[in-house]
Coordinates of C-alpha atoms and ligand atoms in Angstrom, one line a residue:
M151 CA -0.1 0.0 0.1
P152 CA 1.3 3.6 -1.0
N153 CA 2.3 5.9 2.0
I154 CA -1.2 7.1 3.0
P155 CA -0.7 10.4 5.3
A156 CA -2.2 9.8 8.9
R157 CA -4.8 12.5 8.1
L158 CA -6.4 10.7 5.4
R159 CA -7.6 8.0 8.2
K160 CA -9.6 10.6 9.9
R161 CA -13.2 9.9 9.8
P162 CA -14.5 11.5 6.6
R163 CA -16.9 14.3 7.1
H164 CA -19.2 13.7 4.1
L165 CA -19.7 11.9 0.9
V166 CA -17.2 13.9 -1.0
A167 CA -14.5 13.0 1.4
R168 CA -15.5 9.2 1.3
I169 CA -15.4 9.3 -2.6
A170 CA -12.1 11.2 -2.4
C171 CA -10.5 8.3 0.1
V172 CA -11.6 6.0 -2.5
L173 CA -10.0 7.7 -5.5
L174 CA -6.8 8.5 -3.7
L175 CA -6.3 4.8 -2.8
T176 CA -6.5 4.1 -6.7
T177 CA -4.6 6.9 -8.1
Y178 CA -1.8 7.9 -5.8
G179 CA 0.9 7.7 -8.0
A180 CA 2.1 9.9 -10.9
P181 CA 0.2 9.4 -14.2
A182 CA 2.5 7.8 -16.8
G183 CA 3.9 10.4 -19.1
A184 CA 3.1 13.6 -16.9
Q185 CA 6.6 14.4 -16.4
A186 CA 7.3 14.6 -20.3
L187 CA 5.1 17.8 -20.6
S188 CA 6.2 21.1 -20.2
A189 CA 9.9 20.6 -20.3
T190 CA 10.4 24.3 -19.5
P191 CA 7.8 26.7 -17.8
P192 CA 4.6 27.4 -19.7
M193 CA 4.3 30.9 -21.1
G194 CA 1.3 32.8 -22.4
W195 CA -1.6 35.3 -21.7
N196 CA -4.7 35.1 -19.2
P197 CA -7.1 38.0 -19.0
W198 CA -8.1 37.9 -15.4
N199 CA -5.7 40.6 -14.1
A200 CA -7.0 42.9 -16.8
F201 CA -10.6 42.0 -17.1
R202 CA -11.9 40.0 -14.2
T203 CA -14.8 38.4 -15.3
E204 CA -15.7 41.3 -17.7
V205 CA -14.0 39.5 -20.4
D206 CA -15.1 38.6 -23.9
E207 CA -14.3 36.8 -27.1
A208 CA -13.3 40.3 -28.9
K209 CA -10.9 41.3 -25.9
I210 CA -9.1 37.7 -26.0
V211 CA -8.9 37.9 -29.8
A212 CA -7.4 41.2 -30.1
N213 CA -4.9 40.3 -27.4
A214 CA -4.1 37.0 -28.9
Q215 CA -3.5 39.0 -32.3
L216 CA -1.2 41.5 -30.4
L217 CA 0.7 38.6 -29.0
V218 CA 1.5 37.1 -32.7
R219 CA 2.1 40.8 -34.0
S220 CA 4.4 42.3 -31.4
G221 CA 6.5 39.2 -31.8
L222 CA 5.8 38.2 -27.9
A223 CA 4.2 34.8 -29.6
E224 CA 7.4 34.4 -31.1
A225 CA 9.4 34.8 -28.2
G226 CA 7.6 32.0 -26.3
Y227 CA 4.2 33.5 -24.9
R228 CA 1.9 30.9 -26.8
F229 CA -1.0 29.8 -24.4
V230 CA -4.0 31.9 -24.4
N231 CA -5.9 31.1 -21.5
I232 CA -9.5 31.8 -20.6
D233 CA -10.3 32.4 -17.3
D234 CA -13.7 32.7 -15.1
G235 CA -16.8 34.0 -16.7
W236 CA -17.4 31.8 -19.7
W237 CA -19.9 29.5 -18.5
L238 CA -23.7 30.0 -18.9
R239 CA -24.8 27.0 -17.1
R240 CA -24.7 22.9 -16.8
E241 CA -27.7 21.7 -19.1
A242 CA -29.8 18.4 -17.8
D243 CA -27.8 16.1 -19.8
G244 CA -24.5 17.2 -17.9
R245 CA -23.1 19.2 -20.7
I246 CA -21.8 22.8 -19.9
R247 CA -23.3 25.8 -22.0
I248 CA -21.0 28.3 -23.0
R249 CA -22.1 32.0 -22.4
T250 CA -22.5 32.8 -26.2
G251 CA -23.4 36.7 -25.4
I252 CA -19.6 37.1 -24.6
F253 CA -18.2 34.1 -26.6
P254 CA -20.7 34.7 -30.1
S255 CA -18.4 32.1 -32.0
A256 CA -19.6 29.4 -29.6
A257 CA -23.2 29.7 -30.7
L258 CA -23.5 26.8 -33.6
P259 CA -26.3 26.6 -35.9
D260 CA -28.0 23.8 -34.1
G261 CA -28.5 25.6 -31.0
T262 CA -25.8 24.0 -29.2
T263 CA -22.5 25.7 -28.2
S264 CA -18.7 24.7 -28.8
F265 CA -15.6 26.4 -28.2
R266 CA -14.2 24.3 -31.1
P267 CA -14.3 27.5 -33.5
F268 CA -12.6 29.7 -30.9
V269 CA -9.8 27.1 -30.3
D270 CA -9.3 26.3 -33.7
R271 CA -8.8 30.0 -34.4
L272 CA -6.1 30.5 -31.7
H273 CA -4.4 27.3 -33.4
G274 CA -4.6 28.8 -36.7
M275 CA -2.7 31.7 -35.5
G276 CA 0.1 29.4 -34.1
L277 CA -1.0 29.5 -30.5
K278 CA -2.6 27.2 -27.9
A279 CA -5.5 27.6 -26.1
G280 CA -6.3 27.3 -22.3
I281 CA -9.7 26.9 -20.4
Y282 CA -10.6 27.4 -16.8
T283 CA -12.6 25.2 -14.5
D284 CA -13.1 24.4 -10.7
I285 CA -12.4 21.2 -8.7
G286 CA -15.6 21.6 -6.8
R287 CA -19.0 22.2 -7.9
N288 CA -19.1 26.0 -8.0
N289 CA -16.5 28.5 -9.0
C290 CA -14.7 31.5 -7.8
A291 CA -16.6 34.3 -9.4
Q292 CA -19.9 33.1 -7.8
H293 CA -18.2 33.4 -4.2
W294 CA -16.1 36.5 -5.0
D295 CA -17.6 38.4 -7.8
R296 CA -21.1 38.0 -6.8
D297 CA -22.0 41.3 -8.9
S298 CA -20.5 40.0 -11.9
P299 CA -22.7 40.1 -15.1
N300 CA -21.0 36.9 -16.3
L301 CA -22.2 34.5 -13.6
P302 CA -23.6 31.2 -14.3
A303 CA -27.5 31.3 -14.8
G304 CA -30.4 29.2 -14.0
E305 CA -31.3 26.9 -11.2
Q306 CA -29.3 25.8 -8.6
R307 CA -28.1 22.5 -10.2
E308 CA -27.6 24.3 -13.4
R309 CA -25.4 26.8 -11.9
E310 CA -23.1 24.0 -10.4
V311 CA -20.7 24.5 -13.4
G312 CA -17.3 23.1 -11.6
T313 CA -16.3 19.8 -12.2
L314 CA -17.1 17.6 -9.2
G315 CA -19.0 14.7 -10.3
Y316 CA -18.5 15.2 -14.1
Q317 CA -14.7 15.0 -14.2
D318 CA -14.6 12.4 -17.1
A319 CA -17.4 14.1 -19.2
D320 CA -15.9 17.6 -18.5
A321 CA -12.3 16.4 -19.8
R322 CA -13.7 14.5 -23.0
L323 CA -15.7 17.8 -23.8
F324 CA -12.9 20.4 -23.1
F325 CA -9.9 18.6 -24.2
G326 CA -11.2 15.9 -26.5
E327 CA -14.2 17.9 -28.4
W328 CA -13.2 21.3 -28.0
G329 CA -9.3 20.8 -28.4
F330 CA -8.1 22.9 -25.5
D331 CA -4.6 22.4 -24.6
Y332 CA -4.2 23.8 -20.9
A333 CA -6.6 23.3 -18.0
K334 CA -6.4 26.0 -15.2
V335 CA -8.3 24.1 -12.4
D336 CA -9.4 26.4 -9.3
A337 CA -10.5 25.2 -5.9
C338 CA -13.1 27.9 -4.6
G339 CA -15.7 25.2 -5.0
I340 CA -14.1 23.2 -2.2
A341 CA -13.1 26.3 -0.3
D342 CA -15.9 28.7 0.0
Y343 CA -19.2 26.8 0.0
G344 CA -19.7 26.0 3.7
P345 CA -22.9 26.3 5.2
D346 CA -22.1 29.7 6.5
S347 CA -21.3 31.2 3.5
V348 CA -23.6 33.9 2.0
G349 CA -24.7 32.2 -1.1
V350 CA -25.3 28.8 0.7
R351 CA -27.3 30.7 3.5
D352 CA -29.6 32.4 1.0
G353 CA -30.2 29.2 -0.8
T354 CA -28.3 30.1 -4.2
Y355 CA -25.9 27.5 -3.9
R356 CA -25.4 23.9 -2.4
S357 CA -23.5 23.4 0.5
L358 CA -20.2 21.6 0.6
S359 CA -18.0 21.4 3.6
P360 CA -14.9 23.2 2.8
L361 CA -11.7 20.8 2.4
I362 CA -9.5 23.9 2.3
A363 CA -9.7 26.4 5.3
R364 CA -7.7 29.3 3.5
K365 CA -4.7 30.3 5.7
A366 CA -5.6 27.8 8.4
P367 CA -3.9 24.6 7.1
A368 CA -4.9 22.5 10.2
R369 CA -8.2 22.6 9.2
S370 CA -7.5 21.9 5.5
E371 CA -7.9 18.2 4.4
P372 CA -4.8 17.7 2.0
A373 CA -5.0 14.3 1.3
I374 CA -8.7 14.6 0.0
V375 CA -7.7 17.8 -2.0
E376 CA -5.1 15.5 -3.7
A377 CA -7.4 12.8 -4.3
L378 CA -9.8 15.0 -6.3
Y379 CA -6.9 16.4 -8.4
A380 CA -5.6 13.2 -8.8
R381 CA -9.1 12.0 -10.3
Y382 CA -9.4 15.0 -12.6
A383 CA -5.7 14.6 -13.8
R384 CA -6.6 10.9 -14.6
A385 CA -9.5 12.3 -16.5
I386 CA -7.6 15.0 -18.6
R387 CA -4.8 12.2 -19.2
T388 CA -7.4 10.1 -20.5
A389 CA -9.2 12.5 -22.7
A390 CA -6.0 14.1 -24.0
P391 CA -2.7 12.9 -22.7
G392 CA -0.7 16.3 -24.1
T393 CA -2.9 18.8 -21.9
L394 CA -1.0 20.8 -19.1
L395 CA -2.9 20.8 -15.9
E396 CA -2.3 24.0 -13.6
I397 CA -3.7 23.4 -9.9
C398 CA -4.9 26.8 -8.6
A399 CA -5.2 25.9 -4.8
W400 CA -3.1 29.0 -3.9
G401 CA -0.5 27.3 -1.6
E402 CA -3.3 25.7 0.4
A403 CA -3.9 21.9 1.4
E404 CA -0.1 21.3 0.9
V405 CA -0.4 21.6 -2.5
G406 CA 3.2 22.3 -3.4
N407 CA 3.9 19.0 -1.7
W408 CA 2.2 16.8 -3.8
A409 CA 1.0 18.8 -7.1
G410 CA 4.2 17.2 -9.2
R411 CA 2.9 14.2 -9.3
Y412 CA -0.3 15.0 -11.4
A413 CA 0.4 18.7 -12.6
Q414 CA 2.7 20.7 -14.6
L415 CA 2.3 23.8 -12.6
W416 CA 0.6 24.7 -9.3
R417 CA 0.0 27.9 -7.5
T418 CA 2.1 28.6 -4.4
S419 CA 0.4 31.6 -3.0
S420 CA -2.9 33.6 -3.0
D421 CA -3.7 35.9 -6.0
I422 CA -1.2 38.2 -7.0
R423 CA -2.2 41.9 -6.9
S424 CA -0.5 44.9 -8.8
N425 CA 1.5 46.3 -6.0
W426 CA 5.0 45.6 -4.8
G427 CA 4.3 44.2 -1.5
S428 CA 2.1 41.5 -2.9
M429 CA 4.5 40.8 -5.9
L430 CA 7.3 40.0 -3.5
A431 CA 5.0 38.0 -1.2
N432 CA 4.1 35.7 -4.2
F433 CA 7.6 35.6 -5.2
D434 CA 8.8 34.2 -1.8
S435 CA 6.0 31.8 -1.8
A436 CA 7.7 30.0 -5.0
A437 CA 11.3 31.2 -4.4
R438 CA 11.4 28.9 -1.1
R439 CA 10.2 26.0 -3.1
T440 CA 13.6 25.3 -5.3
L441 CA 13.4 21.6 -4.7
F442 CA 9.7 21.2 -5.8
A443 CA 10.6 22.4 -9.3
G444 CA 12.0 21.0 -12.5
P445 CA 11.4 19.9 -15.9
G446 CA 7.6 19.1 -16.1
R447 CA 6.8 20.3 -12.5
W448 CA 6.6 24.2 -11.9
N449 CA 5.8 26.3 -8.9
H450 CA 3.8 28.9 -9.8
P451 CA 3.6 32.2 -8.1
D452 CA 0.8 33.5 -10.3
M453 CA 0.5 35.6 -13.5
L454 CA 2.4 38.6 -13.9
E455 CA 1.2 42.1 -13.0
V456 CA 3.8 43.8 -15.7
G457 CA 1.5 46.6 -17.3
N458 CA -0.6 46.8 -14.1
G459 CA -0.8 49.2 -11.2
D460 CA 2.7 49.5 -9.5
F461 CA 4.2 47.7 -12.7
D462 CA 3.0 49.8 -15.5
V463 CA 4.9 51.7 -17.8
T464 CA 5.3 54.6 -15.5
H465 CA 7.4 52.0 -13.4
P466 CA 9.8 50.2 -15.7
V467 CA 12.2 49.7 -12.7
E468 CA 9.6 47.8 -11.0
A469 CA 8.1 46.1 -14.3
R470 CA 11.7 44.6 -15.0
A471 CA 12.3 43.5 -11.4
H472 CA 8.9 41.4 -11.9
L473 CA 9.9 39.8 -14.8
S474 CA 13.5 39.2 -13.5
L475 CA 12.3 37.4 -10.2
W476 CA 9.7 35.0 -12.1
A477 CA 12.7 34.3 -14.7
I478 CA 15.3 33.5 -11.9
I479 CA 12.9 31.1 -10.4
A480 CA 11.7 29.7 -13.5
A481 CA 8.3 30.6 -13.0
P482 CA 5.5 30.2 -15.5
L483 CA 5.3 33.4 -17.3
I484 CA 1.9 34.4 -17.9
L485 CA 1.2 37.7 -19.1
S486 CA -2.1 39.3 -17.7
L487 CA -2.3 42.7 -19.1
D488 CA -4.4 44.3 -21.5
L489 CA -1.9 44.4 -24.7
T490 CA -4.3 46.7 -26.7
R491 CA -3.1 49.1 -24.0
A492 CA 0.4 48.2 -23.8
S493 CA 3.3 50.6 -25.0
P494 CA 6.4 49.4 -27.0
E495 CA 8.2 50.0 -24.1
L496 CA 6.2 47.6 -22.0
I497 CA 6.2 45.0 -24.9
A498 CA 10.0 45.3 -25.4
I499 CA 10.4 44.6 -21.3
L500 CA 8.1 41.5 -21.7
G501 CA 9.9 40.3 -25.0
N502 CA 13.4 40.5 -23.6
R503 CA 14.9 37.7 -25.2
E504 CA 18.0 37.1 -22.7
V505 CA 15.5 37.5 -19.7
I506 CA 13.1 34.8 -21.2
A507 CA 16.1 32.4 -21.7
I508 CA 17.1 32.3 -18.3
D509 CA 13.5 31.3 -17.4
Q510 CA 13.4 28.9 -20.3
D511 CA 17.0 27.6 -19.7
P512 CA 16.6 23.6 -21.0
A513 CA 18.0 22.4 -17.7
G514 CA 15.1 23.6 -16.0
H515 CA 16.7 24.6 -12.4
Q516 CA 15.0 26.8 -10.3
G517 CA 17.1 29.7 -8.8
V518 CA 18.5 28.9 -5.2
I519 CA 18.3 31.5 -2.7
L520 CA 22.0 32.5 -1.6
S521 CA 20.9 35.2 0.8
H522 CA 17.5 36.6 1.9
T523 CA 16.6 39.8 3.9
A524 CA 13.7 41.9 4.1
E525 CA 15.7 44.5 2.1
A526 CA 17.5 42.2 -0.6
D527 CA 17.8 38.8 -2.3
I528 CA 20.5 37.3 -4.1
L529 CA 19.5 34.3 -6.2
V530 CA 21.8 32.0 -8.6
K531 CA 20.3 29.8 -11.4
P532 CA 22.6 27.1 -12.6
L533 CA 22.2 27.3 -16.6
A534 CA 22.6 24.3 -19.0
R535 CA 26.0 25.2 -20.2
L536 CA 28.5 24.2 -17.6
G537 CA 30.0 27.4 -16.1
H538 CA 27.1 29.6 -17.0
K539 CA 25.0 31.0 -14.3
A540 CA 22.3 33.5 -13.8
V541 CA 22.3 35.9 -10.8
A542 CA 19.6 38.1 -9.6
L543 CA 20.6 40.8 -7.2
V544 CA 17.3 42.0 -5.9
N545 CA 16.7 45.3 -4.0
R546 CA 13.3 45.0 -2.4
S547 CA 13.6 48.2 -0.4
T548 CA 12.9 51.6 -1.4
R549 CA 16.4 52.8 -0.6
P550 CA 19.4 52.5 -3.0
I551 CA 21.9 49.4 -2.1
T552 CA 24.8 47.7 -3.1
L553 CA 24.8 44.0 -3.4
G554 CA 27.5 41.5 -4.7
V555 CA 28.7 38.1 -4.8
D556 CA 32.1 36.5 -5.3
L557 CA 32.9 34.0 -8.0
A558 CA 33.4 31.5 -5.0
D559 CA 29.7 32.2 -4.0
L560 CA 28.8 30.8 -7.6
R561 CA 31.3 28.0 -7.2
L562 CA 33.2 29.5 -10.4
S563 CA 37.0 29.5 -11.0
P564 CA 38.9 32.9 -10.6
R565 CA 41.4 31.8 -13.2
G566 CA 40.2 32.4 -17.0
T567 CA 38.0 34.9 -18.3
T568 CA 34.4 35.4 -16.6
I569 CA 32.1 37.3 -18.9
V570 CA 29.0 39.3 -17.2
R571 CA 26.2 40.1 -19.1
D572 CA 23.6 42.6 -17.7
L573 CA 20.5 41.5 -19.2
W574 CA 18.6 44.8 -18.9
S575 CA 21.3 47.5 -19.8
K576 CA 22.7 45.0 -22.3
D577 CA 26.4 45.8 -20.6
V578 CA 28.6 42.8 -21.5
A579 CA 32.2 43.0 -19.9
A580 CA 34.9 40.6 -18.8
L581 CA 35.1 40.4 -15.2
R582 CA 38.1 42.3 -13.3
G583 CA 38.9 40.7 -9.8
T584 CA 36.6 38.2 -8.4
R585 CA 33.6 40.1 -7.3
I586 CA 30.4 41.1 -9.1
E587 CA 28.8 44.2 -7.5
R588 CA 25.9 46.4 -8.4
R589 CA 24.5 49.6 -7.2
L590 CA 20.7 49.3 -7.3
A591 CA 18.0 51.8 -7.3
P592 CA 15.0 51.5 -4.9
H593 CA 13.1 48.3 -6.4
E594 CA 15.9 47.5 -9.0
T595 CA 16.8 43.8 -9.8
A596 CA 20.0 43.3 -11.7
L597 CA 19.8 40.3 -13.8
L598 CA 23.0 39.1 -14.7
R599 CA 24.6 36.3 -17.1
I600 CA 27.8 34.9 -15.8
E601 CA 29.6 33.1 -18.1
G602 CA 33.0 31.6 -16.4
Q603 CA 34.4 28.2 -15.7
A604 CA 33.4 25.7 -13.1
A605 CA 35.8 26.0 -10.2
D606 CA 35.7 22.0 -10.1
P607 CA 34.3 20.5 -12.9
D608 CA 34.4 16.9 -11.5
T609 CA 32.5 17.9 -8.4
V610 CA 28.7 19.1 -8.3
F611 CA 26.9 20.9 -5.5
P612 CA 23.2 20.3 -4.8
D613 CA 22.7 23.9 -5.5
E614 CA 24.1 23.2 -9.0
M615 CA 21.7 20.6 -10.1
P616 CA 18.3 21.4 -7.9
A617 CA 16.1 19.9 -10.6
A618 CA 17.6 16.5 -10.1
I619 CA 16.6 16.8 -6.6
A620 CA 12.9 16.0 -5.6
V621 CA 11.1 15.6 -2.3
I622 CA 9.0 12.5 -2.8
D623 CA 7.8 12.1 0.8
A624 CA 7.1 15.5 2.8
G625 CA 7.8 13.5 6.1
Q626 CA 6.3 14.6 9.2
A627 CA 3.2 17.0 8.7
M628 CA 3.4 20.3 10.5
P629 CA 0.2 21.8 9.4
D630 CA 0.1 24.1 12.4
R631 CA 3.3 25.6 11.2
G632 CA 1.5 26.8 8.2
R633 CA 2.3 27.5 4.5
N634 CA 5.8 28.5 5.1
W635 CA 6.9 25.0 6.6
I636 CA 8.9 23.6 3.4
P637 CA 9.8 20.0 3.9
A638 CA 13.1 20.3 2.2
R639 CA 15.3 23.3 1.3
L640 CA 18.7 24.2 0.4
G641 CA 20.6 26.3 3.0
F642 CA 17.5 26.8 5.0
R643 CA 15.7 24.5 7.8
P644 CA 11.9 23.7 7.0
A645 CA 10.8 26.3 9.4
G646 CA 13.0 28.9 7.6
E647 CA 16.0 29.3 10.0
P648 CA 19.0 29.7 7.5
I649 CA 21.8 27.2 7.9
L650 CA 24.6 29.4 8.1
R651 CA 28.3 28.8 6.8
N652 CA 30.6 32.0 6.7
G653 CA 27.6 34.1 7.7
R654 CA 25.5 32.8 4.7
P655 CA 23.0 30.2 4.0
D656 CA 25.0 27.1 3.2
T657 CA 23.3 26.0 0.1
G658 CA 25.5 23.0 -0.1
T659 CA 23.3 21.5 2.8
L660 CA 19.7 20.3 2.7
G661 CA 17.5 21.1 5.7
V662 CA 14.8 18.5 5.6
A663 CA 11.6 17.5 7.8
S664 CA 11.8 14.6 9.9
G665 CA 10.6 11.5 8.0
S666 CA 11.1 13.2 4.9
R667 CA 12.4 11.1 1.6
V668 CA 14.3 13.1 -1.1
R669 CA 15.4 11.7 -4.3
I670 CA 18.5 12.5 -6.1
T671 CA 18.8 11.8 -9.8
L672 CA 22.2 10.7 -10.4
A673 CA 21.7 9.4 -13.7
K674 CA 24.7 7.1 -13.4
R675 CA 27.1 10.2 -13.9
F676 CA 28.5 10.2 -10.4
R677 CA 31.1 7.8 -9.2
R678 CA 31.1 8.9 -5.5
V679 CA 28.7 11.1 -3.4
E680 CA 29.9 12.7 0.1
I681 CA 27.5 13.8 2.7
A682 CA 27.4 14.5 6.4
P683 CA 23.9 13.5 8.0
A684 CA 23.2 15.5 11.0
G685 CA 20.5 15.8 13.5
S686 CA 19.5 14.9 17.1
S687 CA 17.1 12.2 16.3
G688 CA 17.5 8.6 18.2
T689 CA 16.3 6.7 14.8
P690 CA 18.6 6.1 11.9
Y691 CA 18.5 7.5 8.8
T692 CA 18.4 5.3 5.6
I693 CA 20.4 5.6 2.2
V694 CA 18.8 3.8 -0.8
A695 CA 20.5 3.4 -4.1
D696 CA 18.1 2.3 -6.7
G697 CA 15.9 0.5 -4.4
R698 CA 18.6 -1.0 -2.3
V699 CA 19.4 -0.1 1.3
V700 CA 23.1 0.9 1.3
L701 CA 23.3 2.4 4.9
R702 CA 21.3 2.7 7.7
A703 CA 23.0 4.5 10.7
K704 CA 22.3 7.2 13.4
A705 CA 23.9 10.5 12.7
D706 CA 26.6 11.7 15.1
G707 CA 26.7 14.8 13.6
R708 CA 30.5 14.7 12.7
S709 CA 31.4 12.2 10.2
A710 CA 31.0 12.7 6.4
I711 CA 30.4 9.5 4.5
R712 CA 31.4 8.4 1.2
L713 CA 29.0 6.5 -1.0
N714 CA 30.3 4.8 -4.0
T715 CA 27.7 5.4 -6.6
A716 CA 29.1 4.3 -9.8
G717 CA 26.2 3.0 -12.0
V718 CA 23.4 4.5 -9.6
D719 CA 20.5 6.2 -11.0
K720 CA 18.6 7.3 -8.2
L721 CA 20.0 7.8 -4.6
E722 CA 17.2 8.2 -1.9
L723 CA 18.0 10.1 1.2
Q724 CA 15.5 8.9 4.2
A725 CA 15.5 11.4 7.2
P726 CA 14.9 9.6 10.4
A727 CA 11.5 10.4 12.2
G728 CA 11.6 12.8 14.8
S729 CA 9.3 14.7 17.5
T730 CA 6.9 17.2 16.2
A731 CA 8.9 20.0 17.9
D732 CA 12.4 19.3 16.4
A733 CA 14.1 21.4 13.5
G734 CA 14.2 18.5 11.3
F735 CA 17.4 17.0 10.0
L736 CA 20.5 18.2 7.9
W737 CA 21.9 16.5 5.0
S738 CA 25.2 18.7 5.5
D739 CA 28.0 18.9 3.0
L740 CA 26.4 17.3 0.1
R741 CA 28.5 16.7 -3.1
M742 CA 28.4 14.5 -6.2
I743 CA 31.5 13.5 -7.5
R744 CA 32.0 12.4 -11.2
R745 CA 35.4 10.9 -11.4
Ligands
GLA910 C1 -8.9 32.6 -8.4 C2 -7.7 32.3 -9.0 C3 -7.5 33.6 -9.9 C4 -8.7 33.5 -10.7 C5 -10.0 33.7 -10.0 C6 -11.2 33.7 -11.0 O1 -9.0 33.8 -7.3 O2 -6.7 32.0 -8.0 O3 -6.6 33.2 -10.8 O4 -8.6 32.5 -11.8 O5 -10.3 33.0 -9.1 O6 -12.5 33.8 -10.3

């Protein structure tokens, strides 16, 4: 039997929960092929931040045409995704009827509705198409935009446009019949329709006892939420295996710990707003989760606000910073501005090919936090070319500051030539000395591409291959510690304290939750692995190579061990169980040695 979290054994509170338990037992593994999709972070456009539910086909098509004409589509922004507002109702036969008042091309001569003409049109423009649904019975706008003119209409059952209970039929319709390529699946239907919600009290909607209690993790039901998304993922894979799945559960229900089994991207936080603080908070929510991302599985801090509010054309410094931050952590780049009102300057920011290339680097590493304070961040993202790294020097504050890194911080050699390319100023120069430093204006981010030589090409540190490290079991659940409890990090403990070396987070060390399992894909490329397990727990840790236990021992906090890994594909580090109060376990001084 797979590892079923203890919480799942709680007595289910209602029918949905009981069904979900059964589903989870049958679908708890990654669907075959899911990892092959979306090798680099998805890029595209979504109307939500610009139009909310006051969207229509003309606005979407005008923006799609501009994506093509401006060159942004060519630069990679190819998905055009519909968001909330498109449904009219669920018909008696279960089929969804589209609101043709705002999507006229969906009205077919026989009186039925279909998105096929709309999707064909986008495909004909060389674009891809995304649709939006909800994992529960009702959607987000029905709760949060109650005055919207574009809410589903009809009797209570007809207004249940969410996919719960209709997973297979909806998936066949959206991805088989209509031909959409991308699914954004929201979660308000399982969060906002408890017996006390306004719409339930006044009889507009049916009650569904919440499985997600926003910002109250201990009252959420992660295993059941996971089961529901696993169920829908299976329906999508059956209907159209190449469809991308975005799980939009806002970082709740421990979604970041399990979403990678089913989805190509998942939201790590609540909705972004077009102000500096919100942008940073959303960035932080994803930036902490380096070890969960990699080709085919991306942390999603939400759509870009470039072009809106604090990131509009009068704030080019903030607009560039926002895009740089998303690029350094390999976040999906989903634009959400009205391109019909965007100036050439904004289009140029969004279309900066060198910045996009950092986000889309084929190695798929999410940038690693080298240092983090309330005022400043420094992140480094290893690129596919050996010795090439992207660095973001981030001024979060409203004062000018100076930030810098040494070549040693980047594990680059001081010998030989190091080229530093500033991807916004376009300045390119050979580095003199061993330190790269920038004076930054308030809110400025310098995004640099450093082209040097690896200090030791035969030794690879975990911060140089984060995409090859995956958390396959989050270990002991700490729901009371909230969304900032991350079961495995580089240079930080799960609760967030830095693991310091020379005054900086030691990104060669993994801080993990007790009882967690972390898998390193060595791909038979490393002859030896060195590691110093450290923790106070009385139980032993275990190291497994390709399914075989190679070491079981108690950590003494001192000795480094050397593992012969010739021919090993996957190495698994199993942390000992601990008390619920402990700070986790350390896999210190980890290094992978080629020869
Ligand atoms: C939620 C999502 C948003 C958007 C709205 C639509 O809030 O997080 O991205 O899709 O719903 O109602």
